[in-house]
Coordinates of N, CA and C in Angstrom, one line a residue:
M20 N 42.2 -0.5 -41.2 CA 42.1 0.8 -40.6 C 42.9 1.8 -41.5
K21 N 42.3 2.9 -41.7 CA 43.0 3.9 -42.5 C 44.3 4.4 -41.8
L22 N 45.3 4.7 -42.5 CA 46.6 5.0 -41.9 C 46.4 6.3 -41.0
E23 N 45.7 7.2 -41.5 CA 45.5 8.5 -40.6 C 44.8 8.2 -39.3
V24 N 43.8 7.2 -39.4 CA 43.1 6.9 -38.1 C 44.1 6.1 -37.2
F25 N 44.9 5.2 -37.7 CA 45.9 4.5 -36.9 C 46.9 5.5 -36.3
Q26 N 47.4 6.4 -37.1 CA 48.3 7.4 -36.5 C 47.7 8.2 -35.4
R27 N 46.5 8.7 -35.7 CA 45.8 9.5 -34.7 C 45.4 8.7 -33.4
D28 N 44.7 7.6 -33.6 CA 44.2 6.9 -32.5 C 45.2 6.0 -31.7
R29 N 46.1 5.4 -32.4 CA 47.0 4.5 -31.8 C 48.4 5.1 -31.5
M30 N 48.8 6.0 -32.3 CA 50.2 6.5 -32.2 C 50.2 7.9 -31.6
E31 N 49.0 8.5 -31.5 CA 48.8 9.9 -30.9 C 49.6 10.9 -31.8
I32 N 49.6 10.7 -33.1 CA 50.2 11.6 -34.0 C 49.0 12.5 -34.6
A33 N 49.2 13.8 -34.7 CA 48.2 14.7 -35.1 C 48.0 14.5 -36.7
A34 N 47.5 13.4 -37.1 CA 47.3 13.2 -38.5 C 45.9 13.7 -38.9
E35 N 45.9 14.4 -40.0 CA 44.7 15.0 -40.5 C 43.9 14.0 -41.3
L36 N 42.6 13.8 -41.0 CA 41.8 12.8 -41.8 C 41.5 13.5 -43.2
R37 N 41.7 12.7 -44.2 CA 41.4 13.2 -45.6 C 39.9 13.3 -45.7
P38 N 39.4 14.2 -46.5 CA 37.9 14.3 -46.8 C 37.4 13.0 -47.4
L39 N 36.2 12.6 -47.0 CA 35.6 11.4 -47.6 C 34.2 11.7 -48.2
N40 N 33.9 11.1 -49.3 CA 32.6 11.2 -49.8 C 31.9 9.9 -49.7
V41 N 30.9 9.8 -48.8 CA 30.2 8.6 -48.6 C 28.8 8.7 -49.1
Q42 N 28.4 7.8 -50.1 CA 27.1 7.8 -50.6 C 26.3 6.7 -49.9
V43 N 25.1 7.0 -49.5 CA 24.2 6.0 -48.8 C 23.1 5.7 -49.8
V44 N 22.9 4.4 -50.1 CA 21.8 4.0 -51.0 C 20.9 3.1 -50.2
L45 N 19.6 3.4 -50.1 CA 18.7 2.6 -49.4 C 17.6 2.0 -50.4
G46 N 17.2 0.8 -50.1 CA 16.2 0.2 -51.0 C 14.8 0.7 -50.9
S47 N 14.5 1.4 -49.8 CA 13.2 1.9 -49.6 C 13.2 3.0 -48.6
R48 N 12.3 3.9 -48.7 CA 12.2 5.0 -47.8 C 11.9 4.5 -46.3
S49 N 11.2 3.4 -46.2 CA 11.0 2.8 -44.9 C 12.3 2.4 -44.2
D50 N 13.3 2.2 -45.0 CA 14.6 1.8 -44.4 C 15.3 3.0 -43.6
L51 N 14.8 4.2 -43.9 CA 15.4 5.4 -43.2 C 15.3 5.3 -41.7
K52 N 14.2 4.6 -41.2 CA 14.0 4.5 -39.7 C 15.2 3.8 -39.1
Q53 N 15.7 2.7 -39.7 CA 16.8 2.0 -39.2 C 18.1 2.6 -39.5
A54 N 18.2 3.4 -40.6 CA 19.4 4.0 -41.1 C 19.7 5.4 -40.4
Q55 N 18.7 6.0 -39.8 CA 18.8 7.4 -39.4 C 20.0 7.7 -38.5
A56 N 20.2 6.9 -37.5 CA 21.2 7.2 -36.5 C 22.6 7.1 -37.2
G57 N 22.8 6.2 -38.1 CA 24.1 6.1 -38.8 C 24.3 7.3 -39.7
I58 N 23.2 7.7 -40.4 CA 23.3 8.9 -41.3 C 23.6 10.1 -40.5
D59 N 22.9 10.3 -39.3 CA 23.2 11.4 -38.4 C 24.7 11.4 -38.0
W60 N 25.2 10.3 -37.7 CA 26.6 10.2 -37.3 C 27.5 10.7 -38.4
L61 N 27.3 10.2 -39.6 CA 28.1 10.6 -40.8 C 28.0 12.1 -41.0
R62 N 26.9 12.7 -40.8 CA 26.7 14.2 -41.0 C 27.4 15.0 -39.9
R63 N 27.6 14.4 -38.8 CA 28.3 15.1 -37.7 C 29.9 15.1 -37.9
Q64 N 30.4 14.3 -38.8 CA 31.8 14.2 -39.1 C 32.2 15.3 -40.0
T65 N 33.2 16.1 -39.5 CA 33.7 17.3 -40.3 C 34.4 16.9 -41.6
N66 N 34.9 15.7 -41.7 CA 35.7 15.4 -42.9 C 34.9 14.5 -43.9
I67 N 33.6 14.3 -43.6 CA 32.8 13.5 -44.5 C 31.6 14.2 -45.1
T68 N 31.5 14.1 -46.4 CA 30.2 14.6 -47.0 C 29.4 13.3 -47.4
S69 N 28.2 13.4 -47.2 CA 27.3 12.2 -47.5 C 26.0 12.7 -48.1
T70 N 25.5 11.8 -49.0 CA 24.2 12.0 -49.6 C 23.4 10.7 -49.5
V71 N 22.2 10.8 -49.2 CA 21.3 9.7 -49.1 C 20.4 9.6 -50.3
N72 N 20.3 8.4 -50.8 CA 19.5 8.1 -52.0 C 18.6 6.9 -51.7
V73 N 17.4 6.9 -52.2 CA 16.5 5.8 -52.1 C 16.3 5.3 -53.5
I74 N 16.8 4.1 -53.8 CA 16.7 3.5 -55.1 C 16.5 1.9 -54.9
S75 N 15.4 1.4 -55.3 CA 15.1 0.0 -55.2 C 15.7 -0.7 -56.4
C76 N 16.5 -1.7 -56.2 CA 17.1 -2.4 -57.4 C 16.0 -3.2 -58.1
H77 N 14.9 -3.5 -57.5 CA 13.8 -4.2 -58.1 C 12.8 -3.3 -58.8
R78 N 12.5 -2.2 -58.1 CA 11.4 -1.3 -58.6 C 12.0 -0.1 -59.4
N79 N 13.3 0.2 -59.3 CA 13.9 1.3 -60.0 C 15.2 0.8 -60.7
P80 N 15.2 -0.2 -61.5 CA 16.5 -0.7 -62.1 C 17.2 0.3 -63.0
E81 N 16.4 1.1 -63.7 CA 17.0 2.1 -64.6 C 17.7 3.2 -63.8
E82 N 17.0 3.6 -62.7 CA 17.6 4.7 -61.8 C 18.9 4.2 -61.1
L83 N 18.9 2.9 -60.7 CA 20.1 2.3 -60.1 C 21.2 2.3 -61.1
H84 N 20.9 1.9 -62.3 CA 21.9 1.9 -63.4 C 22.5 3.3 -63.6
N85 N 21.6 4.3 -63.7 CA 22.0 5.7 -63.9 C 22.8 6.2 -62.7
F86 N 22.4 5.8 -61.5 CA 23.2 6.2 -60.3 C 24.6 5.7 -60.4
A87 N 24.7 4.4 -60.7 CA 26.1 3.7 -60.8 C 27.0 4.4 -61.8
D88 N 26.4 5.0 -62.8 CA 27.2 5.7 -63.8 C 27.3 7.2 -63.6
S89 N 26.7 7.7 -62.5 CA 26.7 9.1 -62.3 C 28.0 9.7 -61.7
P90 N 28.2 11.0 -61.8 CA 29.3 11.6 -61.2 C 29.4 11.4 -59.7
E91 N 28.2 11.4 -59.1 CA 28.1 11.2 -57.6 C 28.7 9.9 -57.2
A92 N 28.4 8.8 -57.9 CA 28.9 7.5 -57.6 C 30.4 7.4 -58.0
Q93 N 30.8 8.1 -59.1 CA 32.2 8.1 -59.5 C 33.1 8.8 -58.5
R94 N 32.6 9.8 -57.8 CA 33.3 10.5 -56.8 C 33.3 9.9 -55.4
A95 N 32.5 8.9 -55.2 CA 32.3 8.3 -53.9 C 33.6 7.5 -53.5
D96 N 34.0 7.7 -52.2 CA 35.1 6.9 -51.7 C 34.5 5.6 -51.2
V97 N 33.3 5.6 -50.6 CA 32.7 4.4 -50.1 C 31.2 4.6 -50.3
I98 N 30.5 3.5 -50.6 CA 29.1 3.5 -50.7 C 28.5 2.5 -49.7
I99 N 27.5 2.9 -49.0 CA 26.8 2.0 -48.0 C 25.5 1.8 -48.7
A100 N 25.2 0.5 -48.9 CA 23.9 0.1 -49.5 C 23.2 -0.8 -48.6
G101 N 22.0 -0.4 -48.2 CA 21.2 -1.2 -47.3 C 19.8 -1.4 -47.8
A102 N 19.3 -2.6 -47.5 CA 17.9 -2.9 -47.9 C 17.4 -4.1 -46.9
G103 N 16.1 -4.3 -47.0 CA 15.5 -5.4 -46.2 C 15.0 -6.4 -47.1
K104 N 14.4 -7.5 -46.5 CA 13.8 -8.6 -47.3 C 14.9 -9.2 -48.2
A105 N 14.6 -9.3 -49.5 CA 15.6 -9.9 -50.4 C 16.5 -8.7 -50.8
A106 N 17.5 -8.5 -49.9 CA 18.4 -7.3 -49.9 C 19.4 -7.5 -51.0
Q107 N 19.0 -7.4 -52.2 CA 20.0 -7.6 -53.3 C 20.6 -6.3 -53.7
L108 N 20.2 -5.2 -53.2 CA 20.7 -3.9 -53.6 C 22.3 -3.8 -53.5
P109 N 22.9 -4.2 -52.4 CA 24.4 -4.0 -52.4 C 25.1 -4.8 -53.5
G110 N 24.7 -6.0 -53.8 CA 25.3 -6.8 -54.8 C 25.0 -6.3 -56.2
V111 N 23.8 -5.9 -56.5 CA 23.4 -5.4 -57.8 C 24.1 -4.1 -58.0
L112 N 24.2 -3.2 -57.0 CA 24.8 -1.9 -57.2 C 26.3 -2.1 -57.4
K113 N 27.0 -3.0 -56.7 CA 28.4 -3.3 -56.9 C 28.6 -3.8 -58.3
S114 N 27.8 -4.6 -58.8 CA 27.9 -5.1 -60.2 C 27.8 -4.0 -61.2
W115 N 26.9 -3.1 -61.0 CA 26.8 -1.9 -61.9 C 28.0 -1.0 -61.8
L116 N 28.5 -0.8 -60.6 CA 29.7 0.0 -60.4 C 30.9 -0.6 -61.2
V117 N 31.1 -1.9 -61.0 CA 32.2 -2.6 -61.7 C 32.0 -2.4 -63.2
H118 N 30.8 -2.6 -63.7 CA 30.5 -2.5 -65.1 C 31.0 -1.1 -65.7
F119 N 30.8 -0.1 -64.9 CA 31.2 1.3 -65.3 C 32.6 1.6 -64.9
G120 N 33.4 0.6 -64.4 CA 34.8 0.9 -64.1 C 35.0 1.5 -62.7
N121 N 34.1 1.5 -61.8 CA 34.2 2.1 -60.5 C 34.5 1.1 -59.5
E122 N 35.6 1.3 -58.8 CA 36.1 0.3 -57.8 C 35.7 0.7 -56.4
A123 N 34.8 1.6 -56.2 CA 34.4 2.1 -54.9 C 33.9 0.9 -54.1
P124 N 34.3 0.7 -52.8 CA 33.8 -0.4 -52.0 C 32.3 -0.1 -51.7
V125 N 31.5 -1.2 -51.6 CA 30.1 -1.1 -51.2 C 30.0 -1.9 -50.0
I126 N 29.5 -1.3 -48.9 CA 29.3 -1.9 -47.6 C 27.8 -2.4 -47.6
G127 N 27.6 -3.7 -47.3 CA 26.3 -4.2 -47.3 C 25.6 -4.2 -46.0
V128 N 24.4 -3.6 -45.9 CA 23.7 -3.5 -44.7 C 22.3 -4.2 -44.9
A129 N 22.0 -5.2 -44.1 CA 20.7 -5.9 -44.1 C 19.8 -5.3 -43.1
F130 N 18.6 -4.8 -43.4 CA 17.7 -4.3 -42.4 C 16.7 -5.3 -42.0
S131 N 16.4 -5.2 -40.7 CA 15.4 -6.2 -40.2 C 14.0 -5.9 -40.7
G132 N 13.2 -6.9 -40.8 CA 11.9 -6.7 -41.3 C 10.8 -7.0 -40.3
K133 N 9.6 -7.1 -40.7 CA 8.5 -7.4 -39.8 C 8.5 -8.8 -39.2
T134 N 9.2 -9.7 -39.9 CA 9.3 -11.1 -39.4 C 10.8 -11.5 -39.4
D135 N 11.1 -12.6 -38.6 CA 12.4 -13.1 -38.5 C 12.9 -13.6 -39.9
T136 N 12.0 -14.1 -40.7 CA 12.3 -14.6 -42.0 C 12.8 -13.5 -42.9
A137 N 12.2 -12.3 -42.8 CA 12.6 -11.2 -43.6 C 14.0 -10.8 -43.3
G138 N 14.3 -10.8 -42.0 CA 15.7 -10.4 -41.6 C 16.7 -11.5 -42.0
Q139 N 16.3 -12.8 -41.9 CA 17.2 -13.8 -42.4 C 17.4 -13.7 -43.9
A140 N 16.4 -13.4 -44.7 CA 16.5 -13.3 -46.1 C 17.4 -12.1 -46.5
A141 N 17.3 -11.0 -45.8 CA 18.1 -9.9 -46.0 C 19.6 -10.2 -45.8
R142 N 19.9 -10.9 -44.7 CA 21.3 -11.3 -44.4 C 21.8 -12.2 -45.5
L143 N 21.0 -13.2 -45.8 CA 21.5 -14.2 -46.8 C 21.6 -13.6 -48.2
S144 N 20.8 -12.7 -48.6 CA 20.9 -12.0 -49.9 C 22.2 -11.3 -50.0
I145 N 22.8 -10.8 -48.9 CA 24.1 -10.1 -49.0 C 25.2 -11.1 -48.7
S146 N 25.1 -12.0 -47.7 CA 26.3 -12.8 -47.4 C 26.5 -13.9 -48.4
E147 N 25.5 -14.3 -49.2 CA 25.7 -15.4 -50.1 C 25.9 -15.0 -51.6
I148 N 26.4 -13.7 -51.8 CA 26.6 -13.3 -53.2 C 27.9 -14.0 -53.7
P149 N 27.8 -14.6 -54.9 CA 29.0 -15.2 -55.4 C 30.2 -14.3 -55.4
D150 N 31.4 -14.9 -55.1 CA 32.7 -14.1 -55.0 C 32.7 -13.0 -53.9
Q151 N 31.6 -12.8 -53.2 CA 31.5 -11.8 -52.1 C 32.1 -10.5 -52.5
P152 N 31.5 -9.7 -53.4 CA 32.0 -8.4 -53.8 C 31.7 -7.3 -52.9
V153 N 30.9 -7.4 -51.9 CA 30.6 -6.3 -51.0 C 31.3 -6.5 -49.7
E154 N 31.4 -5.4 -49.0 CA 32.2 -5.4 -47.7 C 31.2 -5.8 -46.6
L155 N 31.8 -6.7 -45.7 CA 31.0 -7.3 -44.6 C 31.7 -6.8 -43.3
D156 N 31.1 -7.2 -42.2 CA 31.7 -6.8 -40.9 C 32.9 -7.7 -40.7
T157 N 33.6 -7.4 -39.6 CA 34.9 -8.2 -39.3 C 34.7 -9.7 -39.1
G158 N 33.4 -10.1 -38.8 CA 33.1 -11.5 -38.7 C 32.7 -12.1 -40.0
G159 N 32.7 -11.4 -41.1 CA 32.3 -11.9 -42.3 C 30.8 -11.9 -42.6
N160 N 30.0 -11.1 -41.8 CA 28.6 -11.1 -41.9 C 28.1 -9.7 -42.4
P161 N 27.0 -9.7 -43.0 CA 26.4 -8.3 -43.3 C 26.2 -7.5 -42.1
Y162 N 26.4 -6.2 -42.2 CA 25.9 -5.4 -41.1 C 24.4 -5.5 -41.0
F163 N 23.9 -5.5 -39.8 CA 22.4 -5.8 -39.6 C 21.7 -4.8 -38.8
G164 N 20.6 -4.3 -39.3 CA 19.7 -3.4 -38.5 C 20.3 -2.0 -38.3
G165 N 19.6 -1.3 -37.4 CA 20.1 0.1 -37.1 C 21.5 0.1 -36.5
E166 N 21.8 -0.8 -35.6 CA 23.1 -0.8 -35.0 C 24.1 -1.2 -36.1
G167 N 23.8 -2.1 -37.0 CA 24.7 -2.5 -38.1 C 24.9 -1.3 -39.0
M168 N 23.9 -0.5 -39.2 CA 24.1 0.7 -40.1 C 25.0 1.7 -39.5
E169 N 24.9 1.9 -38.1 CA 25.9 2.8 -37.5 C 27.3 2.2 -37.6
N170 N 27.4 0.9 -37.4 CA 28.8 0.3 -37.5 C 29.3 0.4 -38.9
A171 N 28.4 0.3 -39.9 CA 28.9 0.4 -41.3 C 29.4 1.8 -41.5
C172 N 28.7 2.8 -41.0 CA 29.1 4.2 -41.1 C 30.5 4.4 -40.5
H173 N 30.7 3.8 -39.3 CA 32.0 3.9 -38.7 C 33.1 3.2 -39.5
A174 N 32.7 2.1 -40.1 CA 33.7 1.4 -40.9 C 34.0 2.2 -42.2
A175 N 33.0 2.8 -42.8 CA 33.3 3.7 -44.0 C 34.3 4.8 -43.6
A176 N 34.2 5.3 -42.4 CA 35.0 6.4 -42.0 C 36.4 6.0 -41.6
K177 N 36.5 4.8 -41.0 CA 37.8 4.4 -40.4 C 38.5 3.3 -41.1
N178 N 37.9 2.5 -41.8 CA 38.5 1.3 -42.4 C 39.1 1.5 -43.8
E179 N 40.1 0.8 -44.2 CA 40.6 0.8 -45.5 C 40.1 -0.5 -46.2
F180 N 39.7 -0.3 -47.4 CA 39.1 -1.5 -48.1 C 39.9 -1.8 -49.3
L181 N 40.4 -3.0 -49.5 CA 41.1 -3.5 -50.6 C 40.2 -3.7 -51.8
P182 N 40.6 -3.4 -53.0 CA 39.8 -3.6 -54.2 C 39.4 -5.1 -54.3
K183 N 38.2 -5.4 -54.6 CA 37.7 -6.7 -54.8 C 37.5 -7.0 -56.3
I184 N 38.1 -8.1 -56.7 CA 38.0 -8.5 -58.1 C 36.7 -9.4 -58.3
I185 N 35.9 -9.0 -59.2 CA 34.7 -9.7 -59.6 C 35.0 -10.5 -60.9
T186 N 35.0 -11.8 -60.8 CA 35.3 -12.6 -62.0 C 34.0 -12.6 -62.8
S187 N 34.2 -12.4 -64.1 CA 33.1 -12.5 -65.0 C 32.8 -13.9 -65.4
K188 N 31.6 -14.2 -65.7 CA 31.2 -15.5 -66.1 C 30.4 -15.3 -67.3
P189 N 30.7 -16.0 -68.4 CA 30.0 -15.7 -69.7 C 28.6 -16.2 -69.6
A190 N 27.7 -15.4 -70.2 CA 26.3 -15.8 -70.3 C 26.2 -16.9 -71.4
E191 N 25.2 -17.7 -71.2 CA 24.9 -18.8 -72.1 C 23.5 -18.7 -72.6
L192 N 23.3 -18.3 -73.8 CA 22.0 -18.1 -74.4 C 21.6 -19.2 -75.3
G193 N 20.3 -19.5 -75.4 CA 19.8 -20.5 -76.3 C 20.3 -21.9 -76.1
I194 N 20.5 -22.3 -74.9 CA 21.1 -23.6 -74.6 C 20.1 -24.7 -75.0
E195 N 20.5 -25.7 -75.6 CA 19.7 -26.9 -76.0 C 19.9 -27.9 -74.9
V196 N 18.8 -28.3 -74.2 CA 18.9 -29.3 -73.2 C 18.0 -30.5 -73.5

């Protein structure tokens, strides 16, 4: 919990919330349906500026690379990344941010799909990332669906995130087997 939130909500001290820049990145425009309530909540907060971007890590890899290196991403206090099916967007985006020296936390949101399998795939694609570099809910699970997106937005506004270290692993090319 952010110190200012704790002081205000638990200690009843008139602590002013510092301005936050929250970037929202969705893997598809169709994800907006599940994300809309959370985005609306962010926009009602007087201390939060937010921008919504649609960038598929599979269909727009160059644009995701460019976003991770952009001034918008560099100024972000928190990034909420959500996708469905093989929801690799949060992990891939976090990798690019680290590559460019940006330690902004990335909150992973898995969106439900047309089948239960799609929802399970989205959750697993986020929860099973090696070294778990993205932020999960308090139970250690990806935020899920529309309600999860709203909860992720609340977490972006109220929680404090410790930097996550991503250990590098050398690539091995031309291996003889």
